[in-house]
Coordinates of C-alpha atoms and ligand atoms in Angstrom, one line a residue:
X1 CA -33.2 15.5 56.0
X2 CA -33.3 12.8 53.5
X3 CA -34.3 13.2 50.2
X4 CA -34.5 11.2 46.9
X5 CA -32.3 10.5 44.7
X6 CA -34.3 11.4 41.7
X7 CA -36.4 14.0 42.8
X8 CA -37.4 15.9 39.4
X9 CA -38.2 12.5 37.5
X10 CA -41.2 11.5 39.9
X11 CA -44.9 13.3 39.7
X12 CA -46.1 15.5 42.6
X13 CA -48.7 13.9 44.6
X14 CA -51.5 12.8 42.1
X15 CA -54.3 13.8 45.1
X16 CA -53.2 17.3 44.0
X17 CA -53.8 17.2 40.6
X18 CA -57.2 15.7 41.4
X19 CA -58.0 18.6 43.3
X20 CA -57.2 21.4 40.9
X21 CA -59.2 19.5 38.4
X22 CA -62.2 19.6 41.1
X23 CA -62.3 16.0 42.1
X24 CA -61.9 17.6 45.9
X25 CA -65.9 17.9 45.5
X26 CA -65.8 14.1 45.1
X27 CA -63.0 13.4 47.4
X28 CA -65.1 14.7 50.5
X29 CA -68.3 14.7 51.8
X30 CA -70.7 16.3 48.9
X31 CA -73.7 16.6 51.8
X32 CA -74.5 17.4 54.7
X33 CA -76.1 15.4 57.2
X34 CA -78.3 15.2 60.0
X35 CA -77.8 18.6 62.0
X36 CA -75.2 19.8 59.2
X37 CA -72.9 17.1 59.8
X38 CA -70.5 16.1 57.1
X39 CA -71.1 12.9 55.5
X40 CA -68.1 11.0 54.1
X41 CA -68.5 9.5 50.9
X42 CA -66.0 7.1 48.9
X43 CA -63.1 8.8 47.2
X44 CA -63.7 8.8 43.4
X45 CA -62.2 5.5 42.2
X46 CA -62.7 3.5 45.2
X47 CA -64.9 0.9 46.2
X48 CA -66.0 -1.2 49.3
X49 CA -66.2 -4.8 49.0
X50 CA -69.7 -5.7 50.6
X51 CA -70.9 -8.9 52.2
X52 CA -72.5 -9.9 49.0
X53 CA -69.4 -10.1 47.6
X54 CA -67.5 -12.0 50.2
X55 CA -68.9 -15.6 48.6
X56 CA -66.9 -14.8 45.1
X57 CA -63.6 -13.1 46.9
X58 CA -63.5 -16.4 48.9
X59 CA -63.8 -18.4 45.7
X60 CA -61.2 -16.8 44.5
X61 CA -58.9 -16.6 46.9
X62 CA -59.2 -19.8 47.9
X63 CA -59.1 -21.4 44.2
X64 CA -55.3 -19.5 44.2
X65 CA -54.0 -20.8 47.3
X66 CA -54.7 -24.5 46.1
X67 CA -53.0 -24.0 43.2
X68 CA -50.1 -22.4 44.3
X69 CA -50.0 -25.3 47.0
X70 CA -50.2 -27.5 44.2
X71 CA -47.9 -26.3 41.8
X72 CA -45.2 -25.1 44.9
X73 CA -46.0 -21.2 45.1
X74 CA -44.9 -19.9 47.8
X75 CA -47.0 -16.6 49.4
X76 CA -45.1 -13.5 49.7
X77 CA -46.6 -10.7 51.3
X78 CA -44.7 -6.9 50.4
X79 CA -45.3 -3.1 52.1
X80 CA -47.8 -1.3 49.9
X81 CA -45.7 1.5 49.6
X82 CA -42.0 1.0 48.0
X83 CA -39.2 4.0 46.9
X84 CA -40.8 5.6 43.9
X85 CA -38.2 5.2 41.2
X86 CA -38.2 1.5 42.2
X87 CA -41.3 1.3 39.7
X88 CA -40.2 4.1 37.5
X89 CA -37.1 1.8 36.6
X90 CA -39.2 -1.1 35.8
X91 CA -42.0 0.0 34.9
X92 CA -40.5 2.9 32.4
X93 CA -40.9 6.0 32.5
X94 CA -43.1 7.0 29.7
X95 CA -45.9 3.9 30.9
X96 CA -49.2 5.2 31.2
X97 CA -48.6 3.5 34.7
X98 CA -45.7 6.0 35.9
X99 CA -46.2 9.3 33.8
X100 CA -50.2 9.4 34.9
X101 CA -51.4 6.7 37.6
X102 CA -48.7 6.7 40.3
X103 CA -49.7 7.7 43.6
X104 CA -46.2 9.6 44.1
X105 CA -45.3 11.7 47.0
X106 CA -42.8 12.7 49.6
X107 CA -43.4 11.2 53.1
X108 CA -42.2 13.4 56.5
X109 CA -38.8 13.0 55.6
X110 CA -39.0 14.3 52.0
X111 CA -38.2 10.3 50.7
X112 CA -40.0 10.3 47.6
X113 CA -42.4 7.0 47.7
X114 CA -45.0 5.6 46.0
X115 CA -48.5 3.2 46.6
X116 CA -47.5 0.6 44.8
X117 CA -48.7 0.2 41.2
X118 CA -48.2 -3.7 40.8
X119 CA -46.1 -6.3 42.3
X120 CA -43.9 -7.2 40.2
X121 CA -41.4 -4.6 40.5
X122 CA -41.8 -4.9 44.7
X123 CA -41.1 -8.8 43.9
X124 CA -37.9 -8.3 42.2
X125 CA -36.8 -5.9 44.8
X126 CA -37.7 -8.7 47.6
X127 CA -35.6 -11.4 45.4
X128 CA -32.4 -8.8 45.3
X129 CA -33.3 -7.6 49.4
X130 CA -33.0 -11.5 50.3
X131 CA -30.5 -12.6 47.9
X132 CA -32.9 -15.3 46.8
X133 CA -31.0 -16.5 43.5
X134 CA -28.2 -18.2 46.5
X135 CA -31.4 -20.9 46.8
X136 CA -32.5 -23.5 44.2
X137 CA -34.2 -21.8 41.1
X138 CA -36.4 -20.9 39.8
X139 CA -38.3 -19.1 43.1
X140 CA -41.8 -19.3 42.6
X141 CA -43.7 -16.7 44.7
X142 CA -47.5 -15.4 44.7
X143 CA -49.4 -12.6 46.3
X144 CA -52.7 -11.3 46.9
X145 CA -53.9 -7.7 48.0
X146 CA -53.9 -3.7 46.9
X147 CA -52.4 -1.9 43.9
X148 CA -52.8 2.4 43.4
X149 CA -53.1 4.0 40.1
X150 CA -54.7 7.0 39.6
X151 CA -56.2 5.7 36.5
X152 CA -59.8 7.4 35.5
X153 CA -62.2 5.4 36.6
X154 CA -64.9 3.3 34.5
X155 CA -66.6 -0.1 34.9
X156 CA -63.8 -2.4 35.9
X157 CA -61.5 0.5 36.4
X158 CA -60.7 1.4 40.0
X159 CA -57.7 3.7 41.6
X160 CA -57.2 0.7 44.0
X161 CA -57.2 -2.8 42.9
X162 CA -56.6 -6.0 43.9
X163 CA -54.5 -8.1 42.0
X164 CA -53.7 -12.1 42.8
X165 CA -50.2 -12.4 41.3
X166 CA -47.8 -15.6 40.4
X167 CA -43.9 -15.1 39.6
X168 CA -41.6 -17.4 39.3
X169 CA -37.8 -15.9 39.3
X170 CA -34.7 -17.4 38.2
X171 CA -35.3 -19.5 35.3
X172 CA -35.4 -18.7 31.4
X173 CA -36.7 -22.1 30.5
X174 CA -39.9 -21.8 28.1
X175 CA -41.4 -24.9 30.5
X176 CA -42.0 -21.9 32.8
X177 CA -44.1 -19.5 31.0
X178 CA -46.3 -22.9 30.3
X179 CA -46.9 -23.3 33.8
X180 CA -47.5 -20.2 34.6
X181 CA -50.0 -19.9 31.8
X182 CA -51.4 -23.4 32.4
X183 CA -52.0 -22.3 36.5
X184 CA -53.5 -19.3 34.9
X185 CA -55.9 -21.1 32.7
X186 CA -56.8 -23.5 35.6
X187 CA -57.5 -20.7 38.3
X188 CA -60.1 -19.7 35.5
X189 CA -61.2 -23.5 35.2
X190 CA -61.7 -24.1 38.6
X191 CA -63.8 -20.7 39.3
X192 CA -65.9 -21.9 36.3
X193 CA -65.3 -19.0 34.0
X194 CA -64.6 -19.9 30.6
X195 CA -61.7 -17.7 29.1
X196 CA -58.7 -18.0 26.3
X197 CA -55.3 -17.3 26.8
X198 CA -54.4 -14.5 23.8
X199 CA -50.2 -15.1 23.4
X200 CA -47.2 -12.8 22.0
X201 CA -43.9 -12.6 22.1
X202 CA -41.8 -9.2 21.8
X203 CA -38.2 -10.5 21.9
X204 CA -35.8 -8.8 23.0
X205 CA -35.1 -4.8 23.2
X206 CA -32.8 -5.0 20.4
X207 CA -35.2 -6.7 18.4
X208 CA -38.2 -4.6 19.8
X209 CA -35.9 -1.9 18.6
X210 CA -35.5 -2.8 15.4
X211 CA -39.4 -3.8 15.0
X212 CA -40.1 -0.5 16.1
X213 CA -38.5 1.5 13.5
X214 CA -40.4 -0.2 11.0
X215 CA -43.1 0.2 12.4
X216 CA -43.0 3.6 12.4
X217 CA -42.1 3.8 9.1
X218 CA -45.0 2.0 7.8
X219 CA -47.5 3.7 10.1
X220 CA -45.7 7.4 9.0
X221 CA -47.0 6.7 5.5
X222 CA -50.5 6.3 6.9
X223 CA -50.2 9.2 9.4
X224 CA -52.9 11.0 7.2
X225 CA -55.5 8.5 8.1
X226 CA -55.0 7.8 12.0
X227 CA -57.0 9.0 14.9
X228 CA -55.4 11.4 17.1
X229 CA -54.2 9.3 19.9
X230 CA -52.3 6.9 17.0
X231 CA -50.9 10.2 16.1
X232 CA -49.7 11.0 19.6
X233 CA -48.4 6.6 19.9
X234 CA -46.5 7.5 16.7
X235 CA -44.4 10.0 18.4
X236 CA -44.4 8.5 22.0
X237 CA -44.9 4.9 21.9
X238 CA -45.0 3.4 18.9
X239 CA -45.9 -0.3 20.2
X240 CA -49.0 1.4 21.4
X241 CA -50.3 1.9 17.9
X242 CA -51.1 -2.1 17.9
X243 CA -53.4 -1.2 21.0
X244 CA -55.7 1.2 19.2
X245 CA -59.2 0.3 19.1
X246 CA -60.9 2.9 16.8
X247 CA -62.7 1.7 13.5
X248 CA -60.8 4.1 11.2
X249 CA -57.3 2.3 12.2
X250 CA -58.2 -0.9 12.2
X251 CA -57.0 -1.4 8.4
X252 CA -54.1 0.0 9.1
X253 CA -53.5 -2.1 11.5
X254 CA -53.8 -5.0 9.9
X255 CA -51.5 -4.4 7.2
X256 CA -48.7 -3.3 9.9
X257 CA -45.4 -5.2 10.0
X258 CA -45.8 -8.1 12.6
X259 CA -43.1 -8.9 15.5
X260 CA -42.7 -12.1 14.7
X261 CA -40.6 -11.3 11.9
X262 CA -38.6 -9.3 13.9
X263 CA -37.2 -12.0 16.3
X264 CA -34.4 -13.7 16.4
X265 CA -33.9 -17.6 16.1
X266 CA -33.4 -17.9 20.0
X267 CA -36.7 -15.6 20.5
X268 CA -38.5 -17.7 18.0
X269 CA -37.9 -21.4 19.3
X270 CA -38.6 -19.7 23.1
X271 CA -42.4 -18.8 22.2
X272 CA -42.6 -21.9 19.5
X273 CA -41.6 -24.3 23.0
X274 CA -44.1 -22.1 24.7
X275 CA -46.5 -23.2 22.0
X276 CA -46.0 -26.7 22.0
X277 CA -46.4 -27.0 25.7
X278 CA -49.4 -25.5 25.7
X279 CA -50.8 -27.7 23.1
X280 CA -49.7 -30.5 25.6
X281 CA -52.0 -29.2 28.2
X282 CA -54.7 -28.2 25.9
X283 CA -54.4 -25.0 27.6
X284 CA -56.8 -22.9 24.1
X285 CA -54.6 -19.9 23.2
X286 CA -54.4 -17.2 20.2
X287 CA -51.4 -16.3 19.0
X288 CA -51.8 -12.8 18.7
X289 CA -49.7 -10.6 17.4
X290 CA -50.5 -7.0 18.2
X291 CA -50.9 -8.1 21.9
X292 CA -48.0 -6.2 23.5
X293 CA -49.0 -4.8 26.9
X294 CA -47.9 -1.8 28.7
X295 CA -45.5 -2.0 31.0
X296 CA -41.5 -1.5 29.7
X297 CA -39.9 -4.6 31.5
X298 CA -41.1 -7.5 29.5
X299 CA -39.2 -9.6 26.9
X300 CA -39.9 -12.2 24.6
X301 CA -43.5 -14.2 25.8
X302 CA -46.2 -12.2 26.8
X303 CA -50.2 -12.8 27.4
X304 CA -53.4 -11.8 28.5
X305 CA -56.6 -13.7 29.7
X306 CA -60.0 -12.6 28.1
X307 CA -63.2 -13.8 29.2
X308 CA -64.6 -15.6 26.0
X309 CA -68.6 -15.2 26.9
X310 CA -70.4 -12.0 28.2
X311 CA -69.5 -8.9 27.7
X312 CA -67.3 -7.8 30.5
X313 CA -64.6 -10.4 30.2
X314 CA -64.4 -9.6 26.3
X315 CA -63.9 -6.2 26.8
X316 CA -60.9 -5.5 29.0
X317 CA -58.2 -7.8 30.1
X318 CA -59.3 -10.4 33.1
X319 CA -55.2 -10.7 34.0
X320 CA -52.3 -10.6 31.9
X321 CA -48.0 -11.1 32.4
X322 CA -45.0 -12.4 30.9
X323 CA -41.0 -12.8 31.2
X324 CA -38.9 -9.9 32.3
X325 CA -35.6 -11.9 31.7
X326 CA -33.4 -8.1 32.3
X327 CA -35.6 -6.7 35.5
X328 CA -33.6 -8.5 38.5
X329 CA -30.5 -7.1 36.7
X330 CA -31.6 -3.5 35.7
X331 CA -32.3 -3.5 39.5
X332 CA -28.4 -4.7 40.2
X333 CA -29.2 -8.3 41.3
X334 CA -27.2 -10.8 39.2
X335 CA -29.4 -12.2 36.2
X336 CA -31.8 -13.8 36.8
X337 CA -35.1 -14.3 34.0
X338 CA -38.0 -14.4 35.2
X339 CA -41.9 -14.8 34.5
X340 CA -45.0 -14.3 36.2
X341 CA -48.5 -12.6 35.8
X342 CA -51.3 -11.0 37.9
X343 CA -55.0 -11.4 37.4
X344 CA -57.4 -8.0 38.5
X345 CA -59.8 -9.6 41.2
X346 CA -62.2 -6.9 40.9
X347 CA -62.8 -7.6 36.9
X348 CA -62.6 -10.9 37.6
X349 CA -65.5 -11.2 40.1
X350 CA -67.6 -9.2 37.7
X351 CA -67.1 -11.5 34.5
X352 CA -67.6 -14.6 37.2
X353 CA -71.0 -12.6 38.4
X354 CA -72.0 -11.6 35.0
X355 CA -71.8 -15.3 34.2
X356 CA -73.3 -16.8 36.3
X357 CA -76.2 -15.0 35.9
X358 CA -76.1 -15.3 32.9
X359 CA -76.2 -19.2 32.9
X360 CA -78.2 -19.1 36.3
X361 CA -75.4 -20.5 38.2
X362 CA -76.4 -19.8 42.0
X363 CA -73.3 -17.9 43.5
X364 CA -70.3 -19.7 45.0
X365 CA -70.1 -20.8 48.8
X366 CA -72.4 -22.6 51.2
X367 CA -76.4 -22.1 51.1
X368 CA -78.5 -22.3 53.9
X369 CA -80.3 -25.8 54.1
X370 CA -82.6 -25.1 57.4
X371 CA -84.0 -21.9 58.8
X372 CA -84.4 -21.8 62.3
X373 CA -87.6 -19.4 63.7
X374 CA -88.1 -18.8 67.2
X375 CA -91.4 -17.3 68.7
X376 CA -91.4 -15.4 72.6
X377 CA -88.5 -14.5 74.9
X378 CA -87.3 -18.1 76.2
X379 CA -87.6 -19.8 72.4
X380 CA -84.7 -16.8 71.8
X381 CA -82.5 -18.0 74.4
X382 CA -83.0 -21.7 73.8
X383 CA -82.5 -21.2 70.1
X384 CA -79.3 -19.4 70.2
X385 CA -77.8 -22.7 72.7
X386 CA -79.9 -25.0 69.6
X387 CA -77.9 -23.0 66.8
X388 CA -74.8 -23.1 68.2
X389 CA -75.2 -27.0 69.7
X390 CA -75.8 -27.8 65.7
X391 CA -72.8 -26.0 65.0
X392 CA -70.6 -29.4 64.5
X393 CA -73.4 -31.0 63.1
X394 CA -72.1 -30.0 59.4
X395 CA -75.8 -28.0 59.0
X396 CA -75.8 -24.7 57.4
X397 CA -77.9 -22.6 59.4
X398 CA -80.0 -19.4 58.8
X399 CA -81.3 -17.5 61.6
X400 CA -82.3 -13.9 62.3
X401 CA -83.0 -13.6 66.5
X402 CA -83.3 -10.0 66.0
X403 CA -87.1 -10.6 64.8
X404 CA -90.4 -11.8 66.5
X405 CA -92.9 -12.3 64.0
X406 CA -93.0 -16.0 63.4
X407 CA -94.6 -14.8 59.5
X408 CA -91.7 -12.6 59.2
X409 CA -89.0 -15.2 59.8
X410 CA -91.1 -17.6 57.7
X411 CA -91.4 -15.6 54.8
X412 CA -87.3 -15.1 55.1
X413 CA -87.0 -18.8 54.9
X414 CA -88.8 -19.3 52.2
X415 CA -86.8 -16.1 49.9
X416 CA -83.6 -18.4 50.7
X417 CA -85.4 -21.4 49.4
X418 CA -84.4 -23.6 52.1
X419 CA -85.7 -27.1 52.4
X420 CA -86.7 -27.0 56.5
X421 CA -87.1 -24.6 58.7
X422 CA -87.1 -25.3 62.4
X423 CA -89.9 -23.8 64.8
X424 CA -89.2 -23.3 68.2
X425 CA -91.9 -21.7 70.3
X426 CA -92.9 -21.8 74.0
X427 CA -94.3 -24.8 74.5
X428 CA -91.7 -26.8 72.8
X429 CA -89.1 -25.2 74.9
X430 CA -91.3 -26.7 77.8
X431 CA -91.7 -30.2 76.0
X432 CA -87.9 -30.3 74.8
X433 CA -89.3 -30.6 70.8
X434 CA -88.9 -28.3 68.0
X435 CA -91.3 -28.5 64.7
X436 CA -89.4 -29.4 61.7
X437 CA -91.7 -27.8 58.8
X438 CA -91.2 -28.8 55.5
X439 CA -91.2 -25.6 53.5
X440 CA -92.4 -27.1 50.3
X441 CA -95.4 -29.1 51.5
X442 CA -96.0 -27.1 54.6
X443 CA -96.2 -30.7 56.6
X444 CA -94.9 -30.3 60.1
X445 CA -93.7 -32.9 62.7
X446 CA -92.2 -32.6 66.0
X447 CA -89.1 -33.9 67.3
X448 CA -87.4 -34.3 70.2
X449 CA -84.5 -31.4 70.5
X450 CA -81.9 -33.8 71.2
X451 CA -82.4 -35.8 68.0
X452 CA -83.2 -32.9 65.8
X453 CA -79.8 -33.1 64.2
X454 CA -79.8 -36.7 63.1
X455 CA -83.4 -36.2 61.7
X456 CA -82.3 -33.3 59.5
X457 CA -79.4 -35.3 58.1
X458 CA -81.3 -37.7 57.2
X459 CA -84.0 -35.6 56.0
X460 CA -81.3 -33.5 54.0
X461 CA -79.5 -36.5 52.8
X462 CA -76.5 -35.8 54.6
X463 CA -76.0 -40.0 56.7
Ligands
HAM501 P1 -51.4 -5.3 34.4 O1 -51.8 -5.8 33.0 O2 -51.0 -3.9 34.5 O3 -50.1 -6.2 34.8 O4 -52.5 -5.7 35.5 C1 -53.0 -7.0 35.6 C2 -54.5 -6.9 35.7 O5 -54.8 -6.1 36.8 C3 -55.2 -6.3 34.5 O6 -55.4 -7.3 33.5 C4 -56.5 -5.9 35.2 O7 -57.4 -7.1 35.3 C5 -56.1 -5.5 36.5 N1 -56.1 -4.0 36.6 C6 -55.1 -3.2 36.2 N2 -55.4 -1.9 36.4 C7 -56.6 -1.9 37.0 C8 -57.5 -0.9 37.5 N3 -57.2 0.4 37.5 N4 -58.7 -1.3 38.1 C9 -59.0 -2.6 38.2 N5 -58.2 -3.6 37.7 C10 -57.0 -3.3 37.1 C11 -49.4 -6.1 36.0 O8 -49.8 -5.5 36.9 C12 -48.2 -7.0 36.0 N6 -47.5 -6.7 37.3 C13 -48.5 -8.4 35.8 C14 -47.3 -9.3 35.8 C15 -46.9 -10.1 36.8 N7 -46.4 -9.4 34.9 C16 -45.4 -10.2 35.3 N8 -45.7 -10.6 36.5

C-alpha cells in the first residue's frame, strides 16, 4: 500500500471535523419531504451558480480570455486534487490556508491528497512536471475554475471558489509584476468596475526576517493594549499583526516599524521600477505598507485589488498576488522567479452586481429586442420554425411556447421592456403574416412572414 511521505504533518479529513462540531445537520438533508423522503440541501459553504448569474460569469470569463489573448497568456487547465504537502510546502505550514482550510485526506490507497486550495502551488508543479524553464521565458500561463478551503463561511466567503488566475514564470524582471498588475487593473476596466490596486513589497526572507524581529519588539512593548487575536499573531505570525482590523490596535499599528525600511537596495529599486511603470500606465495604486497577504511563498512585490465604491468591494479583497521568486526551487526545479495573481470570481460578481445597481447599469449580455406570442395549436408549431428561421437574422428573441394566454405572453413582453413583440395567431398562419405590435404605442401592423425580419431590422435600427 502506498502511503505519504509526510503523513503526521497533514490534517485529517476537514468533513470530520465539521461533523463533530454538528455541521453533519447542515451537511445533509435537514427535512423531509414528500412521503418522508430526504431532501438534499447544499453543504454549508457551497453555492450553485443560477441562470441569473450566467450573464456576469460570461462577462467575466470572457473579459479574461481577451486579455490573456492579448497580452500572450496561455490557458492551463490542472487536476483539482494535487499531493497534499505539495501546498503545505508552498503555502507554509502555519497559513491559515493549510493549518485550518485544507480539504486533506487519504484516497483508497492511503496517498495523502488534497482539493486544491489555489493554483499557484499546482502551476509551479506543472512548470517543474513539463520542464517548462527549457522554452523561452518568462511562461505566462492562466486559469479559470474551483478552489477548496474549509474556510467559515460569510458573505463572499465560500468553501469552494472560483478563482481566474494569471502567472507568469521565469522572469525576475520588475516589467513583469507591471503587467501583471496592469492586465489586472484592465480586467476590472473592461467589466466596468472601478477598483485601486493597494501595493507592497516584503523583500526577501532574510529581510522579512529581520523586519520581523522588530516588529515584535515594538509590538511586545504594547502587548498590554492588543486584542486577543494580536496577542495570539504575536506569538504565531507576527506579519499578521499588520492585518488586524479592530479599533483598539489601530494606533498601534500605525506607529509600527514599516518594511520598507527593512529592504535591501536590490528590494527597493525592484518595487520603485514597479512604481514607475505603473505610473506609465496610469494604472492608480497605494503604496501600502501593512499590506502583506497570507500565504508563505511570496517575496518582494505584492498586491491586492479593492473595489473603491460600494460596500462589498471595500471590504474584502476582490483578487490579490505577487512574486514567489524561491517557489519553483523550494519545489526542486531550477530557479526560476515568478509572478502572478488570482482574482475570487464569486466576490467579484457581487461588487460588479452591487454596482451596477447601484448606478442602474442593466446587467451584462444580450437583451431581448422582440417577444414573439403565439395563440392556438398551429401558431405553436409555426412559431417555433419562425424563431428558429430568425435565428441568423442577428435578432434576440424572447419566447415562452409553453404558454397560451396571448395576455399572459404580453404581459411577459412588456416586464422585459422589449421594443416589438411579434403576434402570430391562426389566421395569420393561414395568411402567411404575423402582427408586429409596437409595445410602446400599442399600434399594430401586419407583415408578410417572409419579410418580417428585414422590417424588424429596420424597425430596430439594425440595416
Ligand atoms: P488569495 O488571496 O488566497 O491568493 O486568493 C485570491 C482571491 O480569491 C481573494 O482575493 C478572494 O477574492 C478569493 N478567495 C479566497 N478565498 C475565498 C473564499 N473562501 N471564498 C471566496 N473567495 C475567496 C491566492 O489564491 C494566490 N494563489 C494568488 C496568486 C496567484 N498569487 C500569485 N499567483
Amino acid at each position: 500500500m502506498k502511503t505519504s511521505k509526510n503523513p503526521k504533518q497533514i490534517r485529517q479529513p476537514s468533513v470530520k471535523d465539521a461533523r463533530a462540531k454538528g455541521d453533519k445537520k447542515e451537511a445533509e438533508t435537514q427535512q423531509s419531504g414528500e412521503k418522508g423522503k430526504k431532501i438534499y440541501s447544499l453543504l454549508r459553504g457551497m453555492h450553485d451558480i443560477l441562470p441569473g448569474e450566467a450573464k456576469y460569469w460570461s462577462l467575466l470569463y470572457h473579459t479574461a480570455e481577451n486579455l490573456a489573448d492579448y497580452f500572450q497568456y496561455g490557458r492551463i487547465d490542472l487536476p483539482l486534487i494535487e499531493e497534499a504537502s505539495l501546498f503545505v510546502r508552498s503555502i507554509g505550514r502555519a497559513t491559515d490556508v493549510v493549518e485550518k482550510e485544507m480539504y486533506a485526506f487519504e484516497d483508497r490507497d492511503g496517498a495523502k491528497v488534497a482539493l486544491r486550495p489555489e493554483a499557484t502551488a499546482s502551476i509551479t508543479r506543472a512548470y517543474i512536471t513539463h520542464g517548462m524553464w527549457n522554452i523561452p521565458q518568462p511562461i505566462k500561463l492562466w486559469y479559470w475554475g474551483p478552489m477548496f478551503r474549509y474556510d467559515r463561511p460569510q458573505a463572499g466567503r465560500y468553501r469552494q471558489f472560483n478563482q481566474v488566475g494569471f502567472e507568469a514564470l521565469g522572469d525576475s524582471n520588475p516589467v513583469v509584476d507591471a503587467e501583471l498588475i496592469l492586465v489586472a487593473y484592465n480586467f476590472f476596466r473592461d467589466i466596468g468596475l472601478p477598483v485601486e490596486m493597494h501595493v507592497n513589497s516584503i523583500g526577501l526572507p532574510e529581510e522579512r526576517e529581520r523586519y520581523k524581529t522588530a516588529l515584535v519588539e515594538y509590538y511586545r512593548t504594547k502587548r498590554g493594549y492588543l486584542c486577543d487575536d494580536c496577542r495570539r499573531r504575536l506569538q504565531k505570525n507576527p506579519l499578521r499583526l499588520l492585518d488586524c482590523k479592530q479599533e483598539q490596535c489601530q494606533p498601534i499599528k500605525e506607529e509600527a516599524p514599516q518594511i520598507i525600511d527593512w529592504l535591501g537596495d536590490e528590494s527597493k529599486n525592484h518595487l520603485m521600477k514597479v512604481l514607475e511603470y505603473l505610473d506609465e500606465v496610469s494604472v492608480p495604486y497605494i503604496l501600502r505598507s501593512t499590506l502583506v497577504r497570507g500565504l508563505d511563498y511570496y517575496t518582494r512585490t505584492v498586491f491586492e485589488v479593492y473595489g473603491t465604491e460600494g460596500e462589498l468591494g471595500a471590504q474584502s479583497a476582490l483578487g490579490g498576488g505577487g512574486r514567489y521568486d524561491l517557489l519553483v526551487e523550494m519545489l526542486g526545479g531550477r530557479p526560476s522567479p515568478s509572478a502572478g495573481w488570482a482574482l475570487g470570481l464569486e466576490r467579484v460578481t457581487a461588487a460588479l452586481k452591487s454596482y451596477n445597481e447601484q448606478k442602474q447599469i442593466s446587467s451584462p449580455g444580450k437583451s431581448p429586442e422582440i417577444f414573439f406570442a403565439q395563440l392556438g395549436d398551429q401558431a405553436k408549431r409555426r412559431a417555433l420554425k419562425m424563431i428558429n428561421d430568425l435565428r441568423g437574422s442577428g435578432i434576440n428573441i424572447s419566447f415562452n411556447l409553453s404558454k397560451n394566454s396571448l395576455k399572459s405572453q404580453l404581459e411577459t413582453a412588456n416586464s422585459l421592456k422589449v421594443p416589438f413583440a411579434l403576434i402570430l395567431g391562426q389566421k395569420e398562419v393561414q395568411d402567411g403574416t404575423v402582427i408586429v405590435r409596437d409595445m410602446e404605442s400599442g399600434v399594430q401592423e401586419i407583415a408578410d412572414q417572409r419579410k418580417a425580419a428585414g422590417l424588424l431590422k429596420r424597425k430596430l435600427g439594425k440595416v
